[in-house]
Amino acid sequence: MDITLFNTLGREKQIFKPITQGKAGVYTCGPTVYDYQHIGNFRTFMFEDFLKRVLMYNGYDVKHIMNITDVGHLVSDGDEGEDKMEKGSERTGKTVWEIAEYYTKVFMDDAKLLNILPPEKYTKATEYIKEQVDMIKCLEEKGFIYVTSDGVYFDTSKLSDYGKLARLDIEGLEEGSRIGFNEEKKNKTDFAVWKFSPKDGRRQMEWDSPWGKGFPGWHLECSAMSKATLGVTFDIHCGGIDHVPVHHTNEIAQSEACNGAESAHYWMHGAFLEEETGKMSKSKGEFLRVQTLIDKGYSPLDYRYMCLGTHYRKRLLFSWDVLDSAKTARVRLKNRIKALKENAANFTNITNDSNSVNKFKDKFLASINDDLNMPEALAVVWDTLKDESISPAAKLEMISEFDRVLGLDLEKAEAEIKQDVPAEVIALVNERIAAKKARDFKLADELRDKVKSLGFEIVDVKGGVKLKSIKN
Ligand code: AMP
Ligand code: ZN
């Protein structure tokens, strides 16, 4: 069955046609490791995980590369402002190298908790400086760059189809009042491929180059690293929707200018996770992390279930109520499967209606292959469970197959699942454990009483606590 994917380049769903039969090369823009990733970032990484799992389910051998941005991403996403890494270093008092290592590790740990499959390779921007310098040299030979006092810039007027991804209206673009805008830029849309270190100071991360000491522009890393790992033209490139007008537009420009060939065939973008106040972002200061969810008594997979429930191209508004509903549904689903397992042996006499089995398998495949329609795929799982003409054993077999795409660990025993314990109670129990650890016994007692008022008795046992319902 064909897979159709929404290609931002053509603004339409297109049948996926790989460059090499049976193989898919996928490049996804990874985290900037100056801080923790929030659950909004992970919505994008999960959509990319759904894509990868769908391709694998369809038998593709997927080569997935994800970059780690550990240099060059400026606060503005463009060419102005400080490097986020250097800013993170000031904030934490640690070196840029230390924070890169720390936040990369936390990112990988969180991704694992969300059942996001790791890429074949993580490429760090700082490990591909030579490839990035080579690409600037290539652009220089072809006459696409010019040097200003603060860096080397790509001349976007030299590329006839610049801005094709974002369908930028170049003529009509207004510069606005950007503070610190570089007057030496020839065109509003020109962007830096190399920025010079400040004349009066040193950066923690800087390298020599034919144009002067400095560091690569943020967009350049993805062009150079995708070329080094997947080749000049590859199948699919993904990222969050915010990457369309600047980052991916500029990536396409410099890749295609240097290589003289098309970059990726399919460009896919995930919509934002939003809050009441707009896009979830790190610049707002406080943000939700995977650990925040765990501390509040949720499983990271509750959030995965929540993301599966909304199509990746639709905005998703975060609220604790929505997460609560996802948690309830996920736990119900797991408990239904647990019951199926217990009953499987008792119902061997049910003859499966193979038409029903095939109907659900086909429906599931049709859903995921329709531009990753995961909400519909989830509905197929529930419908499969309800169908009386299929034996428990056959249902289990199908659901375990479906879970290769959903990644919800549906068959894995989860001792800590407490269907009847509200998230609020679990959060209080975690707080009490922390209070006891800090030897704040007064607070620990208060929290125990609070939990009691919500209908649960905390029983301290060796190595942890147990909860007893005292509702009745
Ligand atoms: P960053 O660490 O800022 O480079 O972002 C990592 C990824 O998260 C990028 O693909 C962004 O487009 C994406 N992203 C940023 N904010 C959000 C959000 N609120 N919802 C979904 N994806 C986001
Ligand atoms: Zn990128």
GROMACS .gro file of C-alpha atoms and ligand atoms in nm:
model
  496
    1MET     CA    1   0.000   0.000   0.000
    2ASP     CA    2   0.128   0.349  -0.085
    3ILE     CA    3   0.231   0.588   0.189
    4THR     CA    4   0.120   0.945   0.139
    5LEU     CA    5   0.299   1.228   0.319
    6PHE     CA    6   0.220   1.599   0.331
    7ASN     CA    7   0.512   1.768   0.159
    8THR     CA    8   0.556   2.132   0.262
    9LEU     CA    9   0.739   2.188  -0.068
   10GLY     CA   10   0.426   2.121  -0.274
   11ARG     CA   11   0.175   2.198   0.004
   12GLU     CA   12  -0.003   1.869  -0.066
   13LYS     CA   13  -0.012   1.503   0.027
   14GLN     CA   14   0.214   1.311  -0.207
   15ILE     CA   15   0.285   0.942  -0.254
   16PHE     CA   16   0.620   0.862  -0.098
   17LYS     CA   17   0.864   0.749  -0.367
   18PRO     CA   18   1.202   0.659  -0.221
   19ILE     CA   19   1.527   0.725  -0.405
   20THR     CA   20   1.634   0.365  -0.349
   21GLN     CA   21   1.368   0.095  -0.341
   22GLY     CA   22   1.301  -0.024   0.014
   23LYS     CA   23   1.520   0.240   0.178
   24ALA     CA   24   1.446   0.577   0.334
   25GLY     CA   25   1.701   0.841   0.432
   26VAL     CA   26   1.556   1.073   0.696
   27TYR     CA   27   1.716   1.381   0.850
   28THR     CA   28   1.549   1.546   1.147
   29CYS     CA   29   1.662   1.873   1.307
   30GLY     CA   30   1.754   1.793   1.665
   31PRO     CA   31   1.775   1.985   1.991
   32THR     CA   32   1.980   2.294   2.069
   33VAL     CA   33   2.149   2.176   2.385
   34TYR     CA   34   2.175   2.495   2.589
   35ASP     CA   35   1.885   2.400   2.816
   36TYR     CA   36   1.637   2.119   2.876
   37GLN     CA   37   1.398   2.030   2.596
   38HIS     CA   38   1.036   2.103   2.682
   39ILE     CA   39   0.747   1.873   2.601
   40GLY     CA   40   0.668   2.093   2.299
   41ASN     CA   41   1.005   2.006   2.146
   42PHE     CA   42   0.929   1.644   2.219
   43ARG     CA   43   0.598   1.670   2.033
   44THR     CA   44   0.804   1.732   1.719
   45PHE     CA   45   1.049   1.452   1.798
   46MET     CA   46   0.754   1.218   1.855
   47PHE     CA   47   0.595   1.306   1.522
   48GLU     CA   48   0.928   1.218   1.361
   49ASP     CA   49   0.928   0.893   1.556
   50PHE     CA   50   0.579   0.813   1.425
   51LEU     CA   51   0.706   0.876   1.071
   52LYS     CA   52   1.003   0.649   1.121
   53ARG     CA   53   0.796   0.371   1.274
   54VAL     CA   54   0.540   0.394   0.992
   55LEU     CA   55   0.817   0.361   0.734
   56MET     CA   56   0.961   0.064   0.921
   57TYR     CA   57   0.615  -0.096   0.954
   58ASN     CA   58   0.590  -0.073   0.576
   59GLY     CA   59   0.917  -0.262   0.547
   60TYR     CA   60   1.152   0.028   0.481
   61ASP     CA   61   1.510   0.017   0.595
   62VAL     CA   62   1.529   0.364   0.754
   63LYS     CA   63   1.855   0.552   0.789
   64HIS     CA   64   1.776   0.828   1.036
   65ILE     CA   65   2.018   1.108   1.124
   66MET     CA   66   1.952   1.368   1.392
   67ASN     CA   67   2.179   1.660   1.462
   68ILE     CA   68   2.269   1.800   1.801
   69THR     CA   69   2.307   2.177   1.775
   70ASP     CA   70   2.589   2.260   2.012
   71VAL     CA   71   2.706   2.582   1.846
   72GLY     CA   72   2.580   2.868   1.630
   73HIS     CA   73   2.206   2.885   1.706
   74LEU     CA   74   2.157   3.251   1.789
   75VAL     CA   75   1.883   3.380   2.014
   76SER     CA   76   1.697   3.533   1.718
   77ASP     CA   77   1.696   3.217   1.496
   78GLY     CA   78   1.858   3.456   1.245
   79ASP     CA   79   2.191   3.632   1.255
   80GLU     CA   80   2.149   3.862   1.550
   81GLY     CA   81   2.186   3.819   1.923
   82GLU     CA   82   2.400   3.595   2.134
   83ASP     CA   83   2.474   3.229   2.067
   84LYS     CA   84   2.228   3.030   2.280
   85MET     CA   85   2.510   2.803   2.397
   86GLU     CA   86   2.725   3.090   2.525
   87LYS     CA   87   2.417   3.236   2.693
   88GLY     CA   88   2.344   2.899   2.857
   89SER     CA   89   2.701   2.895   2.981
   90GLU     CA   90   2.657   3.238   3.144
   91ARG     CA   91   2.329   3.125   3.302
   92THR     CA   92   2.470   2.809   3.456
   93GLY     CA   93   2.830   2.909   3.525
   94LYS     CA   94   2.948   2.601   3.337
   95THR     CA   95   3.147   2.585   3.015
   96VAL     CA   96   2.961   2.550   2.685
   97TRP     CA   97   3.113   2.205   2.645
   98GLU     CA   98   2.984   2.098   2.986
   99ILE     CA   99   2.632   2.219   2.924
  100ALA     CA  100   2.627   2.061   2.577
  101GLU     CA  101   2.720   1.725   2.729
  102TYR     CA  102   2.473   1.756   3.016
  103TYR     CA  103   2.168   1.865   2.814
  104THR     CA  104   2.242   1.617   2.537
  105LYS     CA  105   2.234   1.335   2.790
  106VAL     CA  106   1.908   1.454   2.948
  107PHE     CA  107   1.756   1.489   2.601
  108MET     CA  108   1.849   1.131   2.513
  109ASP     CA  109   1.719   0.999   2.847
  110ASP     CA  110   1.387   1.183   2.803
  111ALA     CA  111   1.352   1.062   2.444
  112LYS     CA  112   1.398   0.706   2.569
  113LEU     CA  113   1.128   0.753   2.833
  114LEU     CA  114   0.892   0.862   2.555
  115ASN     CA  115   0.981   0.550   2.354
  116ILE     CA  116   1.136   0.758   2.077
  117LEU     CA  117   1.365   0.528   1.879
  118PRO     CA  118   1.721   0.661   1.864
  119PRO     CA  119   1.855   0.765   1.523
  120GLU     CA  120   2.119   0.562   1.348
  121LYS     CA  121   2.353   0.851   1.424
  122TYR     CA  122   2.351   1.174   1.621
  123THR     CA  123   2.569   1.432   1.448
  124LYS     CA  124   2.708   1.717   1.659
  125ALA     CA  125   2.764   2.049   1.484
  126THR     CA  126   3.102   2.093   1.654
  127GLU     CA  127   3.222   1.763   1.511
  128TYR     CA  128   3.154   1.870   1.152
  129ILE     CA  129   3.337   2.205   1.135
  130LYS     CA  130   3.557   2.093   0.844
  131GLU     CA  131   3.253   1.987   0.638
  132GLN     CA  132   3.087   2.323   0.709
  133VAL     CA  133   3.398   2.521   0.609
  134ASP     CA  134   3.422   2.309   0.292
  135MET     CA  135   3.065   2.399   0.206
  136ILE     CA  136   3.137   2.771   0.243
  137LYS     CA  137   3.440   2.727   0.016
  138CYS     CA  138   3.212   2.557  -0.237
  139LEU     CA  139   2.966   2.847  -0.215
  140GLU     CA  140   3.253   3.093  -0.252
  141GLU     CA  141   3.377   2.923  -0.569
  142LYS     CA  142   3.028   2.949  -0.715
  143GLY     CA  143   2.996   3.315  -0.620
  144PHE     CA  144   2.718   3.287  -0.362
  145ILE     CA  145   2.884   3.456  -0.064
  146TYR     CA  146   3.024   3.793   0.044
  147VAL     CA  147   3.211   3.905   0.352
  148THR     CA  148   3.094   4.178   0.593
  149SER     CA  149   3.253   4.307   0.911
  150ASP     CA  150   3.069   4.054   1.128
  151GLY     CA  151   3.065   3.745   0.910
  152VAL     CA  152   3.030   3.570   0.577
  153TYR     CA  153   2.686   3.594   0.418
  154PHE     CA  154   2.490   3.402   0.158
  155ASP     CA  155   2.358   3.626  -0.119
  156THR     CA  156   2.000   3.510  -0.160
  157SER     CA  157   1.946   3.723  -0.473
  158LYS     CA  158   2.182   3.488  -0.659
  159LEU     CA  159   1.939   3.196  -0.629
  160SER     CA  160   1.636   3.226  -0.855
  161ASP     CA  161   1.409   3.006  -0.643
  162TYR     CA  162   1.517   3.127  -0.298
  163GLY     CA  163   1.230   3.094  -0.049
  164LYS     CA  164   1.040   2.827  -0.246
  165LEU     CA  165   0.972   2.618   0.066
  166ALA     CA  166   0.813   2.900   0.260
  167ARG     CA  167   0.676   3.065  -0.056
  168LEU     CA  168   0.836   3.385   0.065
  169ASP     CA  169   0.723   3.703  -0.098
  170ILE     CA  170   1.075   3.838  -0.141
  171GLU     CA  171   0.969   4.162  -0.307
  172GLY     CA  172   0.715   4.241  -0.045
  173LEU     CA  173   0.921   4.148   0.255
  174GLU     CA  174   0.943   4.428   0.508
  175GLU     CA  175   1.254   4.443   0.719
  176GLY     CA  176   1.078   4.584   1.025
  177SER     CA  177   1.279   4.735   1.304
  178ARG     CA  178   1.523   4.466   1.394
  179ILE     CA  179   1.758   4.585   1.661
  180GLY     CA  180   2.118   4.542   1.564
  181PHE     CA  181   2.031   4.468   1.199
  182ASN     CA  182   2.344   4.439   0.992
  183GLU     CA  183   2.339   4.727   0.742
  184GLU     CA  184   2.608   4.556   0.538
  185LYS     CA  185   2.369   4.282   0.430
  186LYS     CA  186   2.287   4.315   0.059
  187ASN     CA  187   1.936   4.169   0.082
  188LYS     CA  188   1.692   4.139   0.367
  189THR     CA  189   1.690   3.762   0.342
  190ASP     CA  190   2.068   3.710   0.326
  191PHE     CA  191   2.196   3.499   0.612
  192ALA     CA  192   2.527   3.420   0.778
  193VAL     CA  193   2.715   3.104   0.692
  194TRP     CA  194   3.006   3.203   0.919
  195LYS     CA  195   3.010   3.457   1.201
  196PHE     CA  196   3.331   3.616   1.327
  197SER     CA  197   3.431   3.606   1.692
  198PRO     CA  198   3.398   3.952   1.852
  199LYS     CA  199   3.705   4.167   1.786
  200ASP     CA  200   3.741   4.258   2.150
  201GLY     CA  201   3.681   3.918   2.306
  202ARG     CA  202   3.707   3.543   2.278
  203ARG     CA  203   3.431   3.293   2.241
  204GLN     CA  204   3.446   2.957   2.414
  205MET     CA  205   3.374   2.791   2.082
  206GLU     CA  206   3.564   2.932   1.785
  207TRP     CA  207   3.761   2.796   1.494
  208ASP     CA  208   3.999   2.927   1.230
  209SER     CA  209   3.866   2.962   0.878
  210PRO     CA  210   3.990   3.119   0.551
  211TRP     CA  211   3.769   3.423   0.629
  212GLY     CA  212   3.864   3.470   0.995
  213LYS     CA  213   3.819   3.315   1.338
  214GLY     CA  214   3.460   3.241   1.426
  215PHE     CA  215   3.184   2.984   1.416
  216PRO     CA  216   2.940   2.843   1.160
  217GLY     CA  217   2.592   2.983   1.098
  218TRP     CA  218   2.319   2.762   1.242
  219HIS     CA  219   2.161   2.659   0.910
  220LEU     CA  220   2.491   2.545   0.768
  221GLU     CA  221   2.533   2.255   1.008
  222CYS     CA  222   2.228   2.072   0.878
  223SER     CA  223   2.329   2.121   0.513
  224ALA     CA  224   2.681   1.994   0.578
  225MET     CA  225   2.585   1.706   0.806
  226SER     CA  226   2.297   1.574   0.596
  227LYS     CA  227   2.529   1.576   0.294
  228ALA     CA  228   2.802   1.395   0.490
  229THR     CA  229   2.570   1.126   0.621
  230LEU     CA  230   2.283   1.087   0.371
  231GLY     CA  231   2.430   1.230   0.052
  232VAL     CA  232   2.346   1.534  -0.158
  233THR     CA  233   1.985   1.434  -0.231
  234PHE     CA  234   1.797   1.228   0.022
  235ASP     CA  235   1.437   1.133   0.094
  236ILE     CA  236   1.283   1.318   0.388
  237HIS     CA  237   1.376   1.618   0.601
  238CYS     CA  238   1.170   1.707   0.910
  239GLY     CA  239   1.142   1.964   1.184
  240GLY     CA  240   0.898   2.187   1.367
  241ILE     CA  241   0.679   2.427   1.169
  242ASP     CA  242   0.888   2.726   1.284
  243HIS     CA  243   1.173   2.598   1.068
  244VAL     CA  244   0.990   2.664   0.741
  245PRO     CA  245   1.056   3.038   0.684
  246VAL     CA  246   1.417   3.064   0.802
  247HIS     CA  247   1.612   2.752   0.897
  248HIS     CA  248   1.491   2.511   0.629
  249THR     CA  249   1.456   2.782   0.366
  250ASN     CA  250   1.821   2.871   0.417
  251GLU     CA  251   1.930   2.510   0.438
  252ILE     CA  252   1.774   2.440   0.100
  253ALA     CA  253   1.933   2.755  -0.048
  254GLN     CA  254   2.290   2.677   0.052
  255SER     CA  255   2.266   2.301  -0.015
  256GLU     CA  256   2.118   2.342  -0.361
  257ALA     CA  257   2.350   2.633  -0.448
  258CYS     CA  258   2.658   2.434  -0.353
  259ASN     CA  259   2.554   2.089  -0.476
  260GLY     CA  260   2.368   2.194  -0.788
  261ALA     CA  261   2.109   1.929  -0.706
  262GLU     CA  262   1.784   1.901  -0.517
  263SER     CA  263   1.827   1.865  -0.140
  264ALA     CA  264   1.552   1.650   0.021
  265HIS     CA  265   1.250   1.534  -0.180
  266TYR     CA  266   0.998   1.560   0.106
  267TRP     CA  267   0.994   1.830   0.373
  268MET     CA  268   0.765   1.754   0.666
  269HIS     CA  269   0.678   1.984   0.953
  270GLY     CA  270   0.506   1.926   1.286
  271ALA     CA  271   0.267   2.181   1.438
  272PHE     CA  272   0.327   2.332   1.778
  273LEU     CA  273   0.229   2.229   2.123
  274GLU     CA  274   0.070   2.543   2.261
  275GLU     CA  275  -0.033   2.684   2.594
  276GLU     CA  276  -0.314   2.933   2.660
  277THR     CA  277  -0.051   3.205   2.613
  278GLY     CA  278   0.071   3.072   2.276
  279LYS     CA  279   0.357   2.848   2.164
  280MET     CA  280   0.534   2.659   2.439
  281SER     CA  281   0.887   2.798   2.441
  282LYS     CA  282   1.196   2.806   2.652
  283SER     CA  283   1.234   3.181   2.635
  284LYS     CA  284   0.927   3.210   2.860
  285GLY     CA  285   1.142   3.082   3.148
  286GLU     CA  286   0.924   2.817   3.313
  287PHE     CA  287   0.842   2.525   3.089
  288LEU     CA  288   0.721   2.170   3.118
  289ARG     CA  289   0.972   1.890   3.092
  290VAL     CA  290   0.926   1.515   3.080
  291GLN     CA  291   1.052   1.513   3.439
  292THR     CA  292   0.780   1.763   3.538
  293LEU     CA  293   0.519   1.515   3.415
  294ILE     CA  294   0.681   1.230   3.609
  295ASP     CA  295   0.697   1.443   3.925
  296LYS     CA  296   0.327   1.511   3.891
  297GLY     CA  297   0.248   1.142   3.875
  298TYR     CA  298   0.218   1.086   3.500
  299SER     CA  299   0.396   0.833   3.286
  300PRO     CA  300   0.583   0.986   2.990
  301LEU     CA  301   0.372   0.749   2.780
  302ASP     CA  302   0.057   0.936   2.891
  303TYR     CA  303   0.202   1.230   2.700
  304ARG     CA  304   0.286   1.005   2.405
  305TYR     CA  305  -0.077   0.887   2.402
  306MET     CA  306  -0.188   1.251   2.415
  307CYS     CA  307   0.025   1.334   2.110
  308LEU     CA  308  -0.103   1.030   1.921
  309GLY     CA  309  -0.453   1.169   1.970
  310THR     CA  310  -0.400   1.479   1.754
  311HIS     CA  311  -0.273   1.477   1.396
  312TYR     CA  312   0.083   1.609   1.377
  313ARG     CA  313  -0.014   1.898   1.147
  314LYS     CA  314  -0.275   2.030   1.389
  315ARG     CA  315  -0.192   2.260   1.678
  316LEU     CA  316  -0.226   2.090   2.015
  317LEU     CA  317  -0.328   2.290   2.317
  318PHE     CA  318  -0.175   2.152   2.634
  319SER     CA  319  -0.383   2.127   2.949
  320TRP     CA  320  -0.369   1.901   3.250
  321ASP     CA  321  -0.724   1.789   3.172
  322VAL     CA  322  -0.624   1.668   2.828
  323LEU     CA  323  -0.327   1.487   2.980
  324ASP     CA  324  -0.554   1.335   3.245
  325SER     CA  325  -0.787   1.202   2.975
  326ALA     CA  326  -0.491   1.057   2.786
  327LYS     CA  327  -0.368   0.892   3.105
  328THR     CA  328  -0.710   0.741   3.177
  329ALA     CA  329  -0.743   0.612   2.820
  330ARG     CA  330  -0.392   0.465   2.814
  331VAL     CA  331  -0.438   0.290   3.147
  332ARG     CA  332  -0.777   0.155   3.036
  333LEU     CA  333  -0.621   0.028   2.717
  334LYS     CA  334  -0.340  -0.143   2.903
  335ASN     CA  335  -0.579  -0.299   3.150
  336ARG     CA  336  -0.799  -0.428   2.867
  337ILE     CA  337  -0.494  -0.591   2.714
  338LYS     CA  338  -0.389  -0.736   3.048
  339ALA     CA  339  -0.736  -0.891   3.082
  340LEU     CA  340  -0.711  -1.026   2.728
  341LYS     CA  341  -0.386  -1.195   2.817
  342GLU     CA  342  -0.540  -1.356   3.124
  343ASN     CA  343  -0.837  -1.477   2.917
  344ALA     CA  344  -0.652  -1.578   2.604
  345ALA     CA  345  -0.621  -1.940   2.718
  346ASN     CA  346  -0.995  -1.970   2.795
  347PHE     CA  347  -1.120  -1.869   2.457
  348THR     CA  348  -0.925  -2.090   2.223
  349ASN     CA  349  -1.256  -2.224   2.094
  350ILE     CA  350  -1.351  -1.896   1.924
  351THR     CA  351  -1.293  -1.928   1.554
  352ASN     CA  352  -1.155  -1.606   1.421
  353ASP     CA  353  -1.342  -1.437   1.152
  354SER     CA  354  -1.046  -1.378   0.923
  355ASN     CA  355  -1.241  -1.109   0.740
  356SER     CA  356  -1.260  -0.908   1.060
  357VAL     CA  357  -0.892  -0.957   1.134
  358ASN     CA  358  -0.794  -0.841   0.787
  359LYS     CA  359  -1.041  -0.555   0.798
  360PHE     CA  360  -0.876  -0.409   1.109
  361LYS     CA  361  -0.523  -0.470   0.984
  362ASP     CA  362  -0.604  -0.298   0.655
  363LYS     CA  363  -0.777  -0.010   0.831
  364PHE     CA  364  -0.479   0.040   1.061
  365LEU     CA  365  -0.234   0.041   0.771
  366ALA     CA  366  -0.456   0.274   0.567
  367SER     CA  367  -0.470   0.518   0.861
  368ILE     CA  368  -0.100   0.535   0.932
  369ASN     CA  369  -0.016   0.549   0.561
  370ASP     CA  370  -0.251   0.843   0.517
  371ASP     CA  371  -0.001   1.108   0.621
  372LEU     CA  372   0.042   0.946   0.965
  373ASN     CA  373  -0.319   0.960   1.079
  374MET     CA  374  -0.245   0.836   1.428
  375PRO     CA  375  -0.576   0.945   1.588
  376GLU     CA  376  -0.755   0.718   1.341
  377ALA     CA  377  -0.503   0.439   1.403
  378LEU     CA  378  -0.573   0.462   1.778
  379ALA     CA  379  -0.945   0.435   1.707
  380VAL     CA  380  -0.877   0.115   1.509
  381VAL     CA  381  -0.706  -0.033   1.815
  382TRP     CA  382  -1.013   0.035   2.029
  383ASP     CA  383  -1.245  -0.105   1.760
  384THR     CA  384  -1.034  -0.420   1.737
  385LEU     CA  385  -1.071  -0.473   2.110
  386LYS     CA  386  -1.448  -0.440   2.090
  387ASP     CA  387  -1.500  -0.690   1.807
  388GLU     CA  388  -1.652  -1.011   1.943
  389SER     CA  389  -1.570  -1.221   1.641
  390ILE     CA  390  -1.196  -1.216   1.707
  391SER     CA  391  -1.038  -1.435   1.974
  392PRO     CA  392  -0.834  -1.277   2.255
  393ALA     CA  393  -0.519  -1.444   2.125
  394ALA     CA  394  -0.568  -1.302   1.776
  395LYS     CA  395  -0.647  -0.958   1.919
  396LEU     CA  396  -0.328  -0.969   2.121
  397GLU     CA  397  -0.125  -1.060   1.817
  398MET     CA  398  -0.272  -0.773   1.617
  399ILE     CA  399  -0.232  -0.520   1.894
  400SER     CA  400   0.129  -0.611   1.951
  401GLU     CA  401   0.183  -0.557   1.577
  402PHE     CA  402   0.006  -0.217   1.592
  403ASP     CA  403   0.215  -0.120   1.891
  404ARG     CA  404   0.529  -0.135   1.677
  405VAL     CA  405   0.398   0.193   1.536
  406LEU     CA  406   0.226   0.340   1.841
  407GLY     CA  407   0.517   0.270   2.076
  408LEU     CA  408   0.295   0.257   2.384
  409ASP     CA  409   0.441  -0.062   2.536
  410LEU     CA  410   0.087  -0.197   2.540
  411GLU     CA  411   0.185  -0.548   2.636
  412LYS     CA  412   0.454  -0.460   2.884
  413ALA     CA  413   0.355  -0.520   3.244
  414GLU     CA  414   0.359  -0.191   3.430
  415ALA     CA  415   0.358  -0.258   3.801
  416GLU     CA  416   0.313   0.104   3.892
  417ILE     CA  417  -0.012   0.149   3.700
  418LYS     CA  418  -0.270   0.249   3.954
  419GLN     CA  419  -0.587   0.306   3.766
  420ASP     CA  420  -0.775   0.456   4.055
  421VAL     CA  421  -0.506   0.681   4.196
  422PRO     CA  422  -0.543   1.040   4.074
  423ALA     CA  423  -0.235   1.221   3.946
  424GLU     CA  424  -0.270   1.475   4.229
  425VAL     CA  425  -0.226   1.199   4.490
  426ILE     CA  426   0.078   1.054   4.313
  427ALA     CA  427   0.232   1.402   4.298
  428LEU     CA  428   0.178   1.445   4.673
  429VAL     CA  429   0.331   1.103   4.743
  430ASN     CA  430   0.637   1.199   4.538
  431GLU     CA  431   0.662   1.527   4.725
  432ARG     CA  432   0.648   1.335   5.055
  433ILE     CA  433   0.926   1.101   4.943
  434ALA     CA  434   1.137   1.406   4.860
  435ALA     CA  435   1.051   1.569   5.196
  436LYS     CA  436   1.157   1.255   5.383
  437LYS     CA  437   1.479   1.241   5.187
  438ALA     CA  438   1.544   1.602   5.290
  439ARG     CA  439   1.459   1.502   5.651
  440ASP     CA  440   1.173   1.751   5.658
  441PHE     CA  441   0.947   1.525   5.862
  442LYS     CA  442   0.699   1.799   5.947
  443LEU     CA  443   0.625   1.852   5.578
  444ALA     CA  444   0.621   1.475   5.520
  445ASP     CA  445   0.349   1.435   5.789
  446GLU     CA  446   0.146   1.720   5.643
  447LEU     CA  447   0.162   1.560   5.301
  448ARG     CA  448   0.056   1.223   5.445
  449ASP     CA  449  -0.251   1.395   5.597
  450LYS     CA  450  -0.329   1.567   5.269
  451VAL     CA  451  -0.315   1.233   5.088
  452LYS     CA  452  -0.543   1.086   5.356
  453SER     CA  453  -0.796   1.362   5.302
  454LEU     CA  454  -0.803   1.256   4.936
  455GLY     CA  455  -0.888   0.898   5.034
  456PHE     CA  456  -0.552   0.719   5.044
  457GLU     CA  457  -0.337   0.585   5.325
  458ILE     CA  458   0.039   0.591   5.270
  459VAL     CA  459   0.199   0.276   5.408
  460ASP     CA  460   0.578   0.288   5.436
  461VAL     CA  461   0.730  -0.038   5.322
  462LYS     CA  462   1.088  -0.151   5.272
  463GLY     CA  463   1.235   0.044   4.978
  464GLY     CA  464   0.932   0.265   4.916
  465VAL     CA  465   0.565   0.322   4.988
  466LYS     CA  466   0.235   0.151   4.918
  467LEU     CA  467  -0.100   0.320   4.880
  468LYS     CA  468  -0.417   0.184   5.035
  469SER     CA  469  -0.754   0.315   4.933
  470ILE     CA  470  -0.963   0.421   5.236
  471LYS     CA  471  -1.252   0.553   5.037
  472ASN     CA  472  -1.515   0.308   5.158
  473AMP     P1  473   1.532   2.366   1.945
  473AMP     O1  474   1.591   2.289   2.061
  473AMP     O2  475   1.486   2.503   1.983
  473AMP     O3  476   1.630   2.370   1.830
  473AMP     O4  477   1.401   2.290   1.896
  473AMP     C1  478   1.395   2.152   1.871
  473AMP     C2  479   1.273   2.119   1.789
  473AMP     O5  480   1.151   2.149   1.860
  473AMP     C3  481   1.262   2.195   1.656
  473AMP     O6  482   1.225   2.105   1.553
  473AMP     C4  483   1.151   2.297   1.681
  473AMP     O7  484   1.085   2.330   1.562
  473AMP     C5  485   1.062   2.220   1.775
  473AMP     N1  486   0.973   2.303   1.862
  473AMP     C6  487   1.005   2.415   1.930
  473AMP     N2  488   0.899   2.459   2.004
  473AMP     C7  489   0.798   2.371   1.981
  473AMP     C8  490   0.661   2.361   2.028
  473AMP     N3  491   0.608   2.447   2.114
  473AMP     N4  492   0.586   2.257   1.983
  473AMP     C9  493   0.638   2.167   1.895
  473AMP     N5  494   0.766   2.170   1.849
  473AMP    C10  495   0.845   2.271   1.891
  474ZN      ZN  496   1.834   2.184   1.101
   0.00000   0.00000   0.00000
